[in-house]
Short mmCIF file of N, CA and C in Angstrom, two decimals:
data_model
loop_
_atom_site.label_atom_id
_atom_site.label_comp_id
_atom_site.label_asym_id
_atom_site.label_seq_id
_atom_site.Cartn_x
_atom_site.Cartn_y
_atom_site.Cartn_z
N UNK A 13 -54.08 74.91 72.82
CA UNK A 13 -53.50 75.65 73.89
C UNK A 13 -53.47 74.99 74.73
N UNK A 14 -52.47 75.06 76.16
CA UNK A 14 -52.84 74.22 77.27
C UNK A 14 -53.52 74.26 77.75
N UNK A 15 -54.53 72.99 78.26
CA UNK A 15 -55.62 72.91 79.24
C UNK A 15 -55.49 73.64 80.59
N UNK A 16 -56.33 74.00 80.72
CA UNK A 16 -56.41 74.57 82.70
C UNK A 16 -55.61 75.99 82.38
N UNK A 17 -54.88 76.64 81.77
CA UNK A 17 -53.73 77.85 81.68
C UNK A 17 -55.02 78.82 80.74
N UNK A 18 -55.44 79.86 81.23
CA UNK A 18 -55.85 80.83 80.36
C UNK A 18 -54.82 81.28 79.61
N UNK A 19 -55.20 82.78 79.21
CA UNK A 19 -53.98 83.45 78.26
C UNK A 19 -52.76 83.91 79.45
N UNK A 20 -52.96 84.54 81.25
CA UNK A 20 -52.06 85.12 81.67
C UNK A 20 -51.20 83.91 81.96
N UNK A 21 -51.67 82.54 82.33
CA UNK A 21 -50.77 81.48 82.26
C UNK A 21 -50.13 81.35 81.12
N UNK A 22 -50.39 81.42 80.09
CA UNK A 22 -49.14 81.23 78.94
C UNK A 22 -48.39 82.13 78.76
N UNK A 23 -48.67 83.44 79.10
CA UNK A 23 -47.97 84.55 78.92
C UNK A 23 -47.00 84.14 80.14
N UNK A 24 -47.22 83.99 81.20
CA UNK A 24 -46.55 83.89 82.16
C UNK A 24 -45.40 83.02 81.74
N UNK A 25 -45.55 80.95 81.21
CA UNK A 25 -44.79 80.09 81.38
C UNK A 25 -43.65 80.82 79.98
N UNK A 26 -44.87 81.95 78.82
CA UNK A 26 -43.55 82.35 77.69
C UNK A 26 -42.69 83.15 78.25
N UNK A 27 -43.19 84.08 79.17
CA UNK A 27 -41.76 84.53 80.00
C UNK A 27 -41.02 83.98 80.43
N UNK A 28 -41.44 82.75 81.20
CA UNK A 28 -40.35 82.33 81.88
C UNK A 28 -39.43 81.90 81.19
N UNK A 29 -40.17 80.73 79.87
CA UNK A 29 -39.30 80.18 78.79
C UNK A 29 -38.20 80.98 78.16
N UNK A 30 -38.96 81.93 77.85
CA UNK A 30 -38.07 83.30 77.01
C UNK A 30 -36.32 83.46 78.18
N UNK A 31 -36.82 83.87 79.47
CA UNK A 31 -35.56 84.33 80.25
C UNK A 31 -34.90 82.86 80.49
N UNK A 32 -35.43 82.15 80.62
CA UNK A 32 -34.42 80.84 81.08
C UNK A 32 -33.39 80.84 80.18
N UNK A 33 -33.96 80.66 78.60
CA UNK A 33 -33.56 79.75 77.63
C UNK A 33 -32.51 81.25 76.96
N UNK A 34 -32.45 82.63 77.20
CA UNK A 34 -31.72 83.81 76.39
C UNK A 34 -30.98 84.37 77.71
N UNK A 35 -30.80 84.22 78.92
CA UNK A 35 -30.13 84.19 79.78
C UNK A 35 -28.31 84.83 79.11
N UNK A 36 -27.59 83.61 78.33
CA UNK A 36 -26.30 84.02 77.53
C UNK A 36 -26.58 85.35 76.98
N UNK A 37 -27.55 85.68 76.04
CA UNK A 37 -27.83 86.63 75.19
C UNK A 37 -27.80 87.94 76.06
N UNK A 38 -27.94 88.02 76.69
CA UNK A 38 -27.63 89.46 77.40
C UNK A 38 -26.23 90.07 77.56
N UNK A 39 -25.41 88.73 77.71
CA UNK A 39 -24.27 88.95 77.67
C UNK A 39 -23.22 89.23 75.99
N UNK A 40 -24.04 88.28 75.59
CA UNK A 40 -23.57 89.14 73.70
C UNK A 40 -24.17 90.43 73.56
N UNK A 41 -25.30 90.79 74.37
CA UNK A 41 -26.24 91.88 73.53
C UNK A 41 -25.23 93.04 74.14
N UNK A 42 -24.49 92.63 75.40
CA UNK A 42 -23.92 93.86 76.63
C UNK A 42 -22.59 93.97 74.85
N UNK A 43 -21.86 93.13 74.92
CA UNK A 43 -20.96 93.14 74.28
C UNK A 43 -21.23 93.98 72.96
N UNK A 44 -22.06 93.60 72.16
CA UNK A 44 -22.13 93.91 71.10
C UNK A 44 -22.51 95.60 70.74
N UNK A 45 -23.23 95.94 71.91
CA UNK A 45 -24.09 97.50 71.94
C UNK A 45 -22.59 97.77 72.50
N UNK A 46 -21.86 97.22 73.34
CA UNK A 46 -20.50 98.48 73.66
C UNK A 46 -19.56 98.63 72.46
N UNK A 47 -19.63 97.46 71.62
CA UNK A 47 -18.82 98.31 70.23
C UNK A 47 -19.99 99.30 69.28
N UNK A 48 -20.95 99.09 69.71
CA UNK A 48 -21.25 100.24 69.03
C UNK A 48 -21.47 101.65 69.37
N UNK A 49 -20.71 101.90 70.46
CA UNK A 49 -20.38 103.32 71.09
C UNK A 49 -20.18 104.67 70.43
N UNK A 50 -20.90 104.88 69.92
CA UNK A 50 -20.23 106.16 69.35
C UNK A 50 -20.48 105.90 68.42
N UNK A 51 -21.02 105.02 67.37
CA UNK A 51 -21.09 104.79 65.87
C UNK A 51 -22.71 104.67 65.55
N UNK A 52 -22.70 105.51 64.39
CA UNK A 52 -23.95 105.69 63.52
C UNK A 52 -24.54 104.43 63.33
N UNK A 53 -26.19 104.29 63.85
CA UNK A 53 -26.98 103.32 63.52
C UNK A 53 -26.69 101.73 64.00
N UNK A 54 -24.84 101.96 64.78
CA UNK A 54 -24.97 100.82 65.50
C UNK A 54 -25.67 99.95 66.42
N UNK A 55 -26.14 100.54 67.27
CA UNK A 55 -27.42 100.32 67.87
C UNK A 55 -28.76 99.11 67.37
N UNK A 56 -29.13 100.32 66.05
CA UNK A 56 -30.38 99.91 65.53
C UNK A 56 -29.48 98.42 64.78
N UNK A 57 -28.76 97.98 64.28
CA UNK A 57 -28.28 97.12 63.69
C UNK A 57 -28.48 95.88 64.30
N UNK A 58 -27.72 96.46 65.78
CA UNK A 58 -27.99 95.10 66.98
C UNK A 58 -28.93 94.55 67.15
N UNK A 59 -29.80 95.74 67.28
CA UNK A 59 -32.07 95.08 67.57
C UNK A 59 -32.22 94.74 66.15
N UNK A 60 -31.65 95.44 65.11
CA UNK A 60 -32.75 94.20 63.42
C UNK A 60 -31.60 93.13 63.87
N UNK A 61 -30.34 92.81 63.63
CA UNK A 61 -29.83 91.47 63.62
C UNK A 61 -30.16 90.60 65.07
N UNK A 62 -30.37 90.84 66.38
CA UNK A 62 -31.24 89.80 67.01
C UNK A 62 -32.62 89.85 67.07
N UNK A 63 -33.51 90.39 65.92
CA UNK A 63 -34.51 90.02 65.74
C UNK A 63 -34.39 89.09 64.64
N UNK A 64 -33.71 89.26 63.51
CA UNK A 64 -33.82 88.40 62.97
C UNK A 64 -33.24 86.88 63.17
N UNK A 65 -32.16 86.99 63.99
CA UNK A 65 -31.64 85.97 64.64
C UNK A 65 -33.30 85.23 65.19
N UNK A 66 -33.69 85.84 66.05
CA UNK A 66 -34.31 85.24 67.16
C UNK A 66 -35.44 84.60 65.97
N UNK A 67 -36.03 85.28 65.24
CA UNK A 67 -37.20 84.92 63.75
C UNK A 67 -36.83 83.67 63.67
N UNK A 68 -35.35 83.64 62.83
CA UNK A 68 -35.02 82.42 62.42
C UNK A 68 -35.19 81.07 63.64
N UNK A 69 -35.23 81.20 64.68
CA UNK A 69 -34.92 80.50 66.16
C UNK A 69 -36.68 80.09 66.27
N UNK A 70 -37.15 81.16 65.80
CA UNK A 70 -38.67 80.98 66.02
C UNK A 70 -39.30 79.86 65.20
N UNK A 71 -39.21 80.36 63.57
CA UNK A 71 -39.48 79.63 62.73
C UNK A 71 -39.25 78.55 62.53
N UNK A 72 -38.05 78.05 62.54
CA UNK A 72 -37.23 76.51 62.95
C UNK A 72 -38.16 76.01 63.90
N UNK A 73 -38.71 76.45 64.66
CA UNK A 73 -38.76 75.77 66.13
C UNK A 73 -40.62 75.74 65.76
N UNK A 74 -41.35 76.21 64.75
CA UNK A 74 -42.44 76.09 64.57
C UNK A 74 -42.79 74.82 63.55
N UNK A 75 -41.40 75.14 62.55
CA UNK A 75 -41.78 73.71 61.60
C UNK A 75 -41.00 73.12 62.59
N UNK A 76 -40.49 72.87 62.73
CA UNK A 76 -40.19 71.44 63.58
C UNK A 76 -41.35 70.85 64.79
N UNK A 77 -42.01 71.86 65.30
CA UNK A 77 -42.98 71.45 66.23
C UNK A 77 -44.17 71.11 65.20
N UNK A 78 -44.36 71.36 63.84
CA UNK A 78 -45.70 70.97 62.60
C UNK A 78 -44.84 69.67 62.50
N UNK A 79 -43.93 69.26 62.24
CA UNK A 79 -43.57 67.86 61.74
C UNK A 79 -42.62 68.13 60.53
N UNK A 80 -42.28 69.28 60.11
CA UNK A 80 -41.71 70.08 58.97
C UNK A 80 -40.37 70.14 59.61
N UNK A 81 -39.51 69.54 59.98
CA UNK A 81 -38.10 69.49 60.20
C UNK A 81 -37.35 69.88 59.55
N UNK A 82 -36.33 71.14 59.43
CA UNK A 82 -35.90 72.01 58.79
C UNK A 82 -34.42 71.65 58.60
N UNK A 83 -33.87 71.50 59.71
CA UNK A 83 -32.64 71.09 59.68
C UNK A 83 -32.25 69.35 60.45
N UNK A 84 -31.87 68.44 59.98
CA UNK A 84 -31.59 67.20 60.31
C UNK A 84 -30.71 67.62 62.20
N UNK A 85 -30.99 66.81 63.09
CA UNK A 85 -30.27 66.82 63.98
C UNK A 85 -28.53 66.36 63.72
N UNK A 86 -28.71 65.67 63.12
CA UNK A 86 -27.02 65.69 62.75
C UNK A 86 -26.23 66.81 62.29
N UNK A 87 -26.87 68.31 61.80
CA UNK A 87 -26.32 69.10 61.34
C UNK A 87 -26.40 70.23 62.06
N UNK A 88 -27.39 70.47 63.13
CA UNK A 88 -27.36 71.15 64.84
C UNK A 88 -26.12 71.71 64.75
N UNK A 89 -25.06 70.83 65.36
CA UNK A 89 -23.51 70.86 65.85
C UNK A 89 -23.34 72.15 65.54
N UNK A 90 -23.33 71.72 63.97
CA UNK A 90 -22.39 72.42 62.97
C UNK A 90 -22.45 74.04 62.86
N UNK A 91 -24.22 74.55 63.33
CA UNK A 91 -24.04 75.77 63.65
C UNK A 91 -23.21 76.41 64.91
N UNK A 92 -22.15 75.71 65.41
CA UNK A 92 -21.47 76.28 66.30
C UNK A 92 -20.34 76.99 65.31
N UNK A 93 -20.28 76.72 64.04
CA UNK A 93 -18.99 77.34 63.40
C UNK A 93 -19.52 78.35 62.72
N UNK A 94 -20.45 78.63 63.00
CA UNK A 94 -20.48 80.29 62.70
C UNK A 94 -19.80 81.31 64.04
N UNK A 95 -20.72 81.58 64.94
CA UNK A 95 -20.14 82.50 66.22
C UNK A 95 -18.49 81.90 66.30
N UNK A 96 -17.98 80.33 66.42
CA UNK A 96 -16.66 80.83 66.33
C UNK A 96 -15.60 81.23 65.48
N UNK A 97 -15.90 81.44 63.58
CA UNK A 97 -15.32 82.23 62.88
C UNK A 97 -16.09 83.37 63.20
N UNK A 98 -17.15 83.46 63.76
CA UNK A 98 -17.32 85.50 64.00
C UNK A 98 -16.14 85.35 65.03
N UNK A 99 -16.13 84.78 65.92
CA UNK A 99 -15.17 85.08 67.11
C UNK A 99 -13.51 85.53 66.93
N UNK A 100 -13.33 84.35 65.55
CA UNK A 100 -11.80 84.03 65.57
C UNK A 100 -11.51 85.34 64.37
N UNK A 101 -12.37 85.67 63.56
CA UNK A 101 -12.63 87.02 63.09
C UNK A 101 -12.48 88.52 63.81
N UNK A 102 -13.51 88.27 64.79
CA UNK A 102 -13.12 89.58 66.55
C UNK A 102 -11.88 89.41 66.65
N UNK A 103 -11.35 88.37 66.97
CA UNK A 103 -10.03 88.34 67.81
C UNK A 103 -8.76 88.60 66.82
N UNK A 104 -8.71 88.25 65.68
CA UNK A 104 -7.62 88.56 64.54
C UNK A 104 -8.35 90.64 64.53
N UNK A 105 -9.46 90.97 64.29
CA UNK A 105 -9.29 92.42 63.97
C UNK A 105 -8.82 93.60 65.22
N UNK A 106 -8.98 92.84 66.43
CA UNK A 106 -8.94 93.24 67.55
C UNK A 106 -7.08 93.00 67.73
N UNK A 107 -6.32 91.82 67.17
CA UNK A 107 -4.90 92.21 67.56
C UNK A 107 -4.10 92.69 66.53
N UNK A 108 -4.91 92.87 65.38
CA UNK A 108 -4.53 93.93 64.02
C UNK A 108 -4.51 95.56 64.71
N UNK A 109 -6.17 96.13 65.72
CA UNK A 109 -5.60 97.21 65.63
C UNK A 109 -5.04 97.28 66.70
N UNK A 110 -4.34 96.48 68.12
CA UNK A 110 -3.70 96.87 68.92
C UNK A 110 -2.28 97.19 68.18
N UNK A 111 -1.93 96.03 67.34
CA UNK A 111 -0.30 96.31 66.96
C UNK A 111 -0.61 97.52 65.79
N UNK A 112 -1.54 98.65 65.89
CA UNK A 112 -0.71 99.42 64.78
C UNK A 112 -1.68 99.34 63.35
N UNK A 113 -2.76 98.48 63.52
CA UNK A 113 -3.03 98.16 61.89
C UNK A 113 -4.67 99.39 62.12
N UNK A 114 -5.59 99.07 61.25
CA UNK A 114 -6.45 99.97 60.99
C UNK A 114 -6.89 100.91 62.19
N UNK A 115 -7.17 101.95 62.36
CA UNK A 115 -7.42 102.83 63.33
C UNK A 115 -9.16 103.12 62.95
N UNK A 116 -10.20 102.66 63.62
CA UNK A 116 -11.48 102.67 63.50
C UNK A 116 -11.94 103.86 64.10
N UNK A 117 -12.44 104.84 63.01
CA UNK A 117 -13.03 106.52 63.40
C UNK A 117 -14.28 106.42 64.28
N UNK A 118 -14.55 106.40 65.95
CA UNK A 118 -15.72 106.13 66.41
C UNK A 118 -17.10 107.28 66.09
N UNK A 119 -16.46 108.00 64.96
CA UNK A 119 -17.87 108.65 64.71
C UNK A 119 -18.84 107.76 63.75
N UNK A 120 -18.38 107.05 62.49
CA UNK A 120 -18.63 106.88 61.37
C UNK A 120 -19.25 105.58 61.81
N UNK A 121 -19.72 105.11 60.87
CA UNK A 121 -20.38 103.67 60.75
C UNK A 121 -19.46 102.86 61.40
N UNK A 122 -20.02 101.56 61.83
CA UNK A 122 -19.06 100.43 62.84
C UNK A 122 -20.12 99.90 63.56
N UNK A 123 -19.38 98.98 64.41
CA UNK A 123 -19.73 98.06 65.61
C UNK A 123 -20.05 96.89 64.59
N UNK A 124 -20.66 96.01 65.16
CA UNK A 124 -21.37 94.97 64.60
C UNK A 124 -22.40 94.26 63.50
N UNK A 125 -21.83 94.15 62.70
CA UNK A 125 -23.24 94.25 61.56
C UNK A 125 -24.53 92.90 61.82
N UNK A 126 -25.79 93.79 61.34
CA UNK A 126 -27.10 92.91 61.82
C UNK A 126 -26.86 91.52 61.79
N UNK A 127 -26.13 91.15 60.05
CA UNK A 127 -26.24 89.08 59.91
C UNK A 127 -25.26 89.01 60.88
N UNK A 128 -24.48 89.49 61.29
CA UNK A 128 -23.20 89.16 62.28
C UNK A 128 -23.89 88.71 63.39
N UNK A 129 -25.12 89.41 64.02
CA UNK A 129 -25.38 89.26 65.06
C UNK A 129 -26.72 88.58 65.04
N UNK A 130 -27.45 88.54 63.78
CA UNK A 130 -28.47 87.53 63.53
C UNK A 130 -27.44 85.79 63.73
N UNK A 131 -26.83 86.04 63.04
CA UNK A 131 -25.74 84.40 63.01
C UNK A 131 -25.74 83.99 64.23
N UNK A 132 -24.74 84.75 65.08
CA UNK A 132 -24.64 84.34 66.42
C UNK A 132 -25.98 84.22 67.22
N UNK A 133 -27.10 84.99 67.09
CA UNK A 133 -28.32 84.83 68.12
C UNK A 133 -29.17 83.45 67.66
N UNK A 134 -28.79 83.10 65.87
CA UNK A 134 -29.56 81.90 65.56
C UNK A 134 -28.81 80.66 65.81
N UNK A 135 -27.20 80.74 65.57
CA UNK A 135 -26.80 79.08 66.58
C UNK A 135 -26.37 79.33 67.79
N UNK A 136 -26.63 80.33 68.42
CA UNK A 136 -26.68 80.15 69.48
C UNK A 136 -28.10 79.19 70.67
N UNK A 137 -29.12 79.81 69.32
CA UNK A 137 -30.02 79.47 69.55
C UNK A 137 -30.77 77.83 69.87
N UNK A 138 -29.68 77.22 69.87
CA UNK A 138 -30.03 75.43 69.35
C UNK A 138 -30.78 75.16 70.59
N UNK A 139 -30.13 75.49 72.04
CA UNK A 139 -30.70 75.37 73.10
C UNK A 139 -32.24 75.69 73.23
N UNK A 140 -32.71 76.65 72.84
CA UNK A 140 -33.76 77.41 72.25
C UNK A 140 -34.87 76.34 71.71
N UNK A 141 -34.33 75.84 70.35
CA UNK A 141 -35.04 74.99 69.64
C UNK A 141 -35.36 73.59 70.06
N UNK A 142 -34.31 73.22 70.95
CA UNK A 142 -34.70 71.99 71.61
C UNK A 142 -35.93 72.32 73.00
N UNK A 143 -35.94 73.57 73.45
CA UNK A 143 -37.20 73.38 74.35
C UNK A 143 -38.23 74.12 73.78
N UNK A 144 -38.50 75.11 73.07
CA UNK A 144 -39.17 75.69 72.42
C UNK A 144 -40.24 74.09 71.56
N UNK A 145 -39.40 73.67 70.71
CA UNK A 145 -40.50 72.44 70.15
C UNK A 145 -41.13 71.42 70.48
N UNK A 146 -41.08 70.73 71.72
CA UNK A 146 -41.93 70.73 72.31
C UNK A 146 -42.59 71.11 72.99
N UNK A 147 -43.20 72.54 73.38
CA UNK A 147 -43.92 73.30 74.71
C UNK A 147 -44.73 73.62 72.85
N UNK A 148 -44.04 74.00 71.88
CA UNK A 148 -45.27 74.18 70.46
C UNK A 148 -45.94 73.08 70.11
N UNK A 149 -45.50 71.78 69.65
CA UNK A 149 -46.14 70.76 69.99
C UNK A 149 -47.41 70.75 70.21
N UNK A 150 -47.49 70.84 71.79
CA UNK A 150 -48.59 70.34 72.45
C UNK A 150 -49.38 71.57 72.93
N UNK A 151 -48.87 73.27 72.29
CA UNK A 151 -49.65 74.02 72.43
C UNK A 151 -50.96 74.41 71.01
N UNK A 152 -50.58 74.17 70.35
CA UNK A 152 -51.57 74.40 69.18
C UNK A 152 -51.23 75.64 68.63
N UNK A 153 -52.15 76.12 67.53
CA UNK A 153 -51.83 76.80 66.79
C UNK A 153 -51.68 78.80 67.50
N UNK A 154 -53.03 78.55 68.38
CA UNK A 154 -53.53 79.70 69.08
C UNK A 154 -52.21 79.76 70.32
N UNK A 155 -51.65 79.16 70.52
CA UNK A 155 -50.70 78.69 71.41
C UNK A 155 -49.27 79.37 71.31
N UNK A 156 -49.17 78.60 69.93
CA UNK A 156 -47.73 78.80 69.26
C UNK A 156 -47.65 80.42 68.60
N UNK A 157 -49.05 81.26 68.58
CA UNK A 157 -48.87 82.00 67.75
C UNK A 157 -48.95 83.38 69.24
N UNK A 158 -49.36 83.06 70.52
CA UNK A 158 -49.43 83.54 71.96
C UNK A 158 -48.31 83.54 72.37
N UNK A 159 -46.86 82.70 72.50
CA UNK A 159 -45.93 82.32 72.42
C UNK A 159 -44.61 83.06 71.68
N UNK A 160 -44.94 83.27 70.56
CA UNK A 160 -44.37 84.19 70.06
C UNK A 160 -44.54 85.17 69.58
N UNK A 161 -45.51 85.84 70.02
CA UNK A 161 -45.94 87.31 70.61
C UNK A 161 -45.04 88.00 71.55
N UNK A 162 -45.61 87.13 72.52
CA UNK A 162 -44.80 86.96 73.89
C UNK A 162 -43.31 87.27 73.75
N UNK A 163 -42.45 86.39 72.84
CA UNK A 163 -40.94 86.52 73.00
C UNK A 163 -40.72 87.38 71.99
N UNK A 164 -40.95 87.94 71.17
CA UNK A 164 -41.04 89.01 70.11
C UNK A 164 -40.70 90.24 71.19
N UNK A 165 -42.00 90.29 72.23
CA UNK A 165 -41.59 91.75 72.64
C UNK A 165 -40.95 91.51 73.76
N UNK A 166 -40.38 90.29 74.25
CA UNK A 166 -38.88 90.47 75.39
C UNK A 166 -37.95 90.52 74.98
N UNK A 167 -37.85 90.19 73.28
CA UNK A 167 -37.00 90.24 72.69
C UNK A 167 -36.12 91.66 72.70
N UNK A 168 -37.55 93.00 72.73
CA UNK A 168 -36.98 94.45 72.38
C UNK A 168 -36.49 94.47 74.09
N UNK A 169 -37.15 94.12 74.82
CA UNK A 169 -36.83 93.80 76.41
C UNK A 169 -35.36 93.61 76.74
N UNK A 170 -34.90 92.35 76.08
CA UNK A 170 -33.46 92.48 76.33
C UNK A 170 -32.84 93.10 75.56
N UNK A 171 -32.71 93.75 74.55
CA UNK A 171 -31.76 94.42 73.79
C UNK A 171 -32.14 95.61 74.69
N UNK A 172 -33.18 96.45 75.15
CA UNK A 172 -32.79 97.03 76.39
C UNK A 172 -32.06 96.96 77.11
N UNK A 173 -32.01 95.55 78.00
CA UNK A 173 -31.75 95.79 79.16
C UNK A 173 -29.77 95.50 78.85
N UNK A 174 -29.21 95.00 77.06
CA UNK A 174 -28.32 94.66 77.04
C UNK A 174 -27.76 96.03 76.87
N UNK A 175 -28.15 96.92 76.26
CA UNK A 175 -27.77 98.51 76.15
C UNK A 175 -27.74 99.17 77.32
N UNK A 176 -28.49 98.84 78.50
CA UNK A 176 -28.80 99.37 79.45
C UNK A 176 -27.12 99.12 80.15
N UNK A 177 -27.26 97.68 80.12
CA UNK A 177 -25.92 96.98 80.78
C UNK A 177 -24.84 97.49 80.26
N UNK A 178 -24.63 97.61 79.35
CA UNK A 178 -23.16 97.95 78.44
C UNK A 178 -23.68 99.21 78.55
N UNK A 179 -24.43 100.47 79.29
CA UNK A 179 -24.15 101.66 79.35
C UNK A 179 -23.77 102.14 80.97
N UNK A 180 -23.56 101.33 81.51
CA UNK A 180 -23.25 101.54 83.03
C UNK A 180 -21.90 101.69 83.03
N UNK A 181 -22.12 102.73 83.89
CA UNK A 181 -20.29 103.53 83.50
C UNK A 181 -19.09 102.31 84.10
N UNK A 182 -19.91 101.95 84.93
CA UNK A 182 -18.73 101.14 85.17
C UNK A 182 -18.42 99.84 84.10
N UNK A 183 -19.97 99.52 83.60
CA UNK A 183 -19.69 98.48 83.05
C UNK A 183 -18.84 98.81 81.71
N UNK A 184 -19.75 99.93 80.94
CA UNK A 184 -18.87 100.44 79.73
C UNK A 184 -17.63 100.88 79.86
N UNK A 185 -17.01 101.00 81.13
CA UNK A 185 -15.85 101.41 81.25
C UNK A 185 -14.40 99.80 81.54
N UNK A 186 -15.52 98.69 81.42
CA UNK A 186 -14.87 97.80 81.80
C UNK A 186 -14.93 96.70 80.44
N UNK A 187 -16.37 96.92 79.53
CA UNK A 187 -16.78 96.48 78.33
C UNK A 187 -15.28 97.11 77.06
N UNK A 188 -15.08 98.84 77.38
CA UNK A 188 -14.42 99.37 76.26
C UNK A 188 -13.17 99.18 76.72
N UNK A 189 -12.80 98.54 77.86
CA UNK A 189 -11.58 98.36 77.85
C UNK A 189 -10.91 96.84 78.04
N UNK A 190 -12.64 95.77 77.58
CA UNK A 190 -11.94 94.77 77.58
C UNK A 190 -12.84 94.04 76.52
N UNK A 191 -13.84 94.51 76.08
CA UNK A 191 -14.69 94.23 75.47
C UNK A 191 -13.77 93.36 74.25
N UNK A 192 -12.84 94.38 73.14
CA UNK A 192 -12.06 93.49 72.13
C UNK A 192 -11.58 92.17 72.51
N UNK A 193 -11.41 91.74 74.03
CA UNK A 193 -10.74 90.61 74.41
C UNK A 193 -11.86 89.46 75.03
N UNK A 194 -13.05 90.40 75.43
CA UNK A 194 -14.14 89.63 75.71
C UNK A 194 -15.26 88.90 74.68
N UNK A 195 -15.42 89.71 74.07
CA UNK A 195 -16.22 89.23 72.77
C UNK A 195 -15.46 88.05 71.55
N UNK A 196 -14.88 88.11 71.18
CA UNK A 196 -14.13 87.37 70.51
C UNK A 196 -13.99 85.67 71.55
N UNK A 197 -13.31 86.31 73.08
CA UNK A 197 -13.36 84.60 73.18
C UNK A 197 -15.28 84.05 73.97
N UNK A 198 -15.96 84.97 74.26
CA UNK A 198 -17.84 84.73 73.94
C UNK A 198 -18.06 83.94 73.46
N UNK A 199 -17.77 84.13 72.00
CA UNK A 199 -18.19 84.01 70.47
C UNK A 199 -17.61 82.61 70.33
N UNK A 200 -15.84 82.32 71.07
CA UNK A 200 -15.42 81.47 70.27
C UNK A 200 -15.75 80.18 71.53
N UNK A 201 -16.16 81.13 72.80
CA UNK A 201 -16.50 79.89 73.50
C UNK A 201 -18.44 79.47 73.30
N UNK A 202 -19.27 80.21 73.26
CA UNK A 202 -20.59 79.76 72.33
C UNK A 202 -20.15 78.74 71.54
N UNK A 203 -19.32 78.84 70.17
CA UNK A 203 -19.13 78.16 69.05
C UNK A 203 -18.71 76.68 69.27
N UNK A 204 -17.90 76.88 70.37
CA UNK A 204 -17.55 75.39 70.78
C UNK A 204 -18.39 74.80 71.59
N UNK A 205 -19.34 75.21 72.92
CA UNK A 205 -20.25 74.77 73.43
C UNK A 205 -21.12 74.07 72.30
N UNK A 206 -22.05 75.09 71.13
CA UNK A 206 -22.52 74.13 70.06
C UNK A 206 -22.26 72.94 69.84
N UNK A 207 -20.29 73.17 69.10
CA UNK A 207 -20.01 71.99 68.39
C UNK A 207 -19.90 70.95 69.03
N UNK A 208 -19.70 70.87 70.50
CA UNK A 208 -19.49 69.87 71.31
C UNK A 208 -20.72 69.29 72.16
N UNK A 209 -21.81 70.34 72.00
CA UNK A 209 -22.64 69.99 72.82
C UNK A 209 -23.55 68.93 72.27
#
């Protein structure tokens, strides 16, 4: 663990590190939660997918910090293909529905699948991995465990914030009106940033 820092100092650093590296996830979470409005189990799938994706980011970061790099550096930009493909798929679906295609029943199961949320979270986590690896490499096993625990608690806070953000009347109206356009655009932008970054 960092010398000179008590547990409180590491917790504060972990909270700050998480907030800085996951601000963009709030927008994605709000968009995902907006898609689940009136759909059974939709919010649970978003939360599960977010945890799954973030757990994968943590696993890669810890493995890389311990010297077992799972993904070679040249492969990382290609993770951008995941959100890019999901964005194109969401855009196609929105276009089809707008032009008289399949009508989805709002009361049935629907919204984003857990694996889709996990894929976007993981693909969008390249910056997280880049920041977490050097921090973990200098923190030791106890420090890594503390960082991971704080991060996992904050994922729940992020999910709650995304859900509340999507549930605000003004935001909810905007997301229900424009979410079908915003989600594909955000996913495609995230994918391009990762690919070109």
